[in-house]
């Protein structure tokens, strides 16, 4: 059976605010409980919504990645960026993230191919950025990458995001990624734990995976369930 992945729609407004809280980014109003949100779609939506000068949001996104980047399905995130982003600054942002995180996790290096920029000013003013870097120094996370970021532009504090222990308790997909790795299999398994009646095509649509991946995981899940 053929299955074609759809182009994702970026989250906006209240939907984005709810997704941010679900994934542990402390932006927007506090909520007691929200449905587990798609992690990669939330991250890409936040970056896009923050353009061109949402430095507070960028800082929180960096704080989240500092704690949780190991749990991100990088190929999925890259696919969403390629399908939804065309702005030079936005592409340079994700390439800069790849440059930073790729130093310790090779998966992220794939994002560096999104932009050929070198020293692009996120503030839109090369002279201002040059003076700020001369005064405050480079942000070490972005030094030598596509963006020129001075050390005081992006505030990044651990208290701006929920720790892994919190997400483990309330976000089933995050929990499965800790157990199985940050891949489509973990996402599909979490969906089946929530609703075991979902068909492979429904699972593929929800998880943005291929039909064959969803079908294979569903077979394994039902086998395990039959002997549990």
XYZ file of C-alpha atoms in Angstrom:
228
model
C 0.000 0.000 0.000
C 1.431 3.393 -0.975
C 1.472 6.144 1.624
C 2.645 9.681 1.056
C 3.653 11.955 3.905
C 1.785 15.227 3.993
C 3.346 18.676 4.320
C 2.989 19.720 7.978
C 1.192 22.921 8.934
C 3.173 24.995 11.411
C 1.507 25.728 14.734
C 0.344 29.250 15.511
C -1.377 31.148 18.303
C -3.075 29.126 21.024
C -2.111 25.833 19.386
C 1.565 26.781 19.537
C 1.286 28.000 23.139
C -0.259 24.690 24.198
C 2.382 22.688 22.322
C 5.202 24.663 23.936
C 3.936 23.868 27.420
C 3.408 20.228 26.462
C 7.033 19.914 25.340
C 8.398 21.736 28.366
C 9.208 25.174 26.950
C 8.086 27.721 29.510
C 6.663 30.365 27.211
C 3.113 31.659 27.263
C 0.447 31.016 29.901
C 0.825 28.167 32.369
C -1.425 25.172 31.797
C -2.227 22.329 34.182
C -2.422 19.738 31.413
C -2.180 19.711 27.657
C -2.172 16.837 25.195
C 1.315 15.592 24.243
C 2.427 17.613 21.234
C 4.624 16.706 18.271
C 8.127 17.611 19.462
C 9.769 18.458 16.125
C 6.773 20.375 14.777
C 6.699 22.396 17.999
C 10.400 23.297 17.779
C 10.217 24.293 14.115
C 7.012 26.269 14.704
C 8.571 28.195 17.579
C 11.633 29.128 15.545
C 9.470 30.297 12.638
C 7.072 32.198 14.897
C 10.005 33.991 16.555
C 11.367 35.468 13.332
C 12.818 37.993 12.857
C 13.564 39.295 16.377
C 12.103 36.934 18.992
C 15.364 36.647 20.897
C 13.625 35.644 24.134
C 11.980 32.685 22.363
C 15.225 31.727 20.623
C 16.953 31.685 23.997
C 14.333 29.361 25.477
C 14.616 27.114 22.424
C 18.386 26.934 22.944
C 17.867 26.121 26.637
C 15.519 23.291 25.638
C 17.995 21.902 23.120
C 20.794 22.017 25.681
C 18.812 19.591 27.842
C 16.825 17.569 25.335
C 18.605 17.523 21.955
C 19.387 13.807 22.368
C 15.634 13.085 22.254
C 14.980 14.907 18.980
C 14.285 12.938 15.806
C 16.706 14.986 13.711
C 15.730 13.594 10.263
C 12.094 14.425 11.032
C 12.978 17.943 12.155
C 15.122 18.469 9.052
C 12.278 17.315 6.812
C 9.831 19.771 8.432
C 12.305 22.640 8.068
C 12.866 21.847 4.393
C 9.134 21.714 3.722
C 8.186 24.868 5.602
C 11.151 27.272 5.620
C 12.429 29.519 2.844
C 13.575 32.615 4.730
C 17.361 33.014 4.667
C 17.587 33.879 8.365
C 15.434 30.941 9.427
C 17.481 28.483 7.373
C 20.688 29.987 8.765
C 19.270 29.601 12.282
C 18.769 25.853 11.862
C 22.135 25.493 10.128
C 23.689 27.268 13.116
C 21.905 24.871 15.479
C 23.369 21.997 13.477
C 26.825 23.590 13.668
C 26.516 23.909 17.451
C 24.957 20.562 18.379
C 26.845 18.669 15.688
C 30.046 19.128 17.678
C 28.888 16.444 20.107
C 26.125 14.636 18.191
C 26.795 13.780 14.546
C 23.083 13.511 13.723
C 22.733 17.291 13.908
C 25.421 17.957 11.316
C 22.890 17.273 8.558
C 21.303 20.648 9.349
C 24.473 22.522 8.404
C 23.619 21.951 4.741
C 20.522 24.155 5.043
C 22.491 27.386 4.591
C 25.762 28.598 3.097
C 25.672 31.794 5.169
C 28.720 32.817 7.166
C 28.470 35.379 9.955
C 24.922 36.490 9.075
C 23.576 39.010 11.573
C 20.343 37.809 13.234
C 19.721 41.440 14.214
C 19.691 42.554 10.589
C 22.493 45.053 11.195
C 26.015 43.827 10.478
C 27.691 46.876 12.020
C 25.678 46.648 15.248
C 26.431 42.934 15.514
C 30.140 43.516 14.880
C 30.294 46.156 17.607
C 28.343 43.970 20.043
C 30.687 41.031 19.457
C 33.708 43.309 19.927
C 32.252 44.463 23.239
C 30.733 41.254 24.623
C 32.352 38.450 22.656
C 30.813 35.646 20.618
C 28.158 33.329 21.933
C 30.335 30.181 22.061
C 27.490 28.004 20.805
C 27.395 29.855 17.491
C 31.002 30.943 17.041
C 32.318 30.086 13.582
C 28.880 29.148 12.232
C 26.320 30.683 9.882
C 25.129 33.286 12.420
C 27.097 36.021 14.165
C 25.667 36.043 17.689
C 27.072 38.071 20.554
C 27.098 36.549 24.016
C 24.252 38.686 25.421
C 21.704 38.296 22.629
C 20.145 34.954 23.558
C 19.409 34.395 27.226
C 19.495 30.672 27.906
C 18.592 29.526 31.428
C 17.843 25.958 32.593
C 14.780 27.184 34.511
C 13.172 28.257 31.216
C 12.449 24.607 30.356
C 11.188 21.484 32.094
C 13.868 18.895 32.936
C 13.898 15.397 31.399
C 12.320 13.871 34.511
C 9.199 16.025 34.056
C 8.779 15.172 30.395
C 9.299 11.485 31.143
C 6.298 11.562 33.454
C 3.831 13.310 31.173
C 4.933 13.011 27.528
C 4.576 9.399 26.283
C 6.535 10.004 23.081
C 9.457 11.522 24.971
C 9.416 8.542 27.328
C 9.529 6.046 24.477
C 12.373 7.964 22.868
C 14.364 7.591 26.062
C 13.678 3.836 25.956
C 13.976 3.150 22.210
C 15.872 6.140 20.848
C 14.666 9.277 18.994
C 13.088 7.559 16.014
C 9.744 6.938 14.333
C 9.437 3.541 16.008
C 9.332 5.160 19.441
C 6.672 7.636 18.308
C 4.476 4.936 16.801
C 4.828 2.764 19.894
C 3.656 5.668 22.058
C 0.638 6.161 19.794
C -0.268 2.479 20.087
C -0.013 2.642 23.865
C -2.539 5.464 23.714
C -4.847 3.760 21.195
C -4.011 0.218 20.109
C -6.836 0.193 17.537
C -5.063 2.647 15.219
C -4.398 1.278 11.728
C -0.959 1.483 10.077
C -2.137 4.275 7.783
C -3.465 6.272 10.756
C -0.242 5.684 12.670
C 1.827 6.796 9.687
C -0.207 9.982 9.322
C -0.018 10.867 13.027
C 3.690 10.117 13.373
C 4.695 11.437 9.909
C 6.423 8.123 9.244
C 6.121 5.817 6.246
C 3.347 3.257 6.030
C 5.776 0.318 6.101
C 7.437 1.589 9.280
C 4.062 2.009 10.952
C 2.918 -1.445 9.854
C 6.100 -3.094 11.129
C 5.860 -1.434 14.539
C 2.173 -2.295 14.835
C 2.968 -5.972 14.232
C 5.670 -5.915 16.925
C 3.493 -4.047 19.383
C 0.626 -6.502 19.023
C 2.994 -9.446 19.357
C 4.351 -8.052 22.617
C 0.832 -7.278 23.832
C -0.314 -10.837 23.122
C 2.221 -12.327 25.525
C 2.220 -9.590 28.171
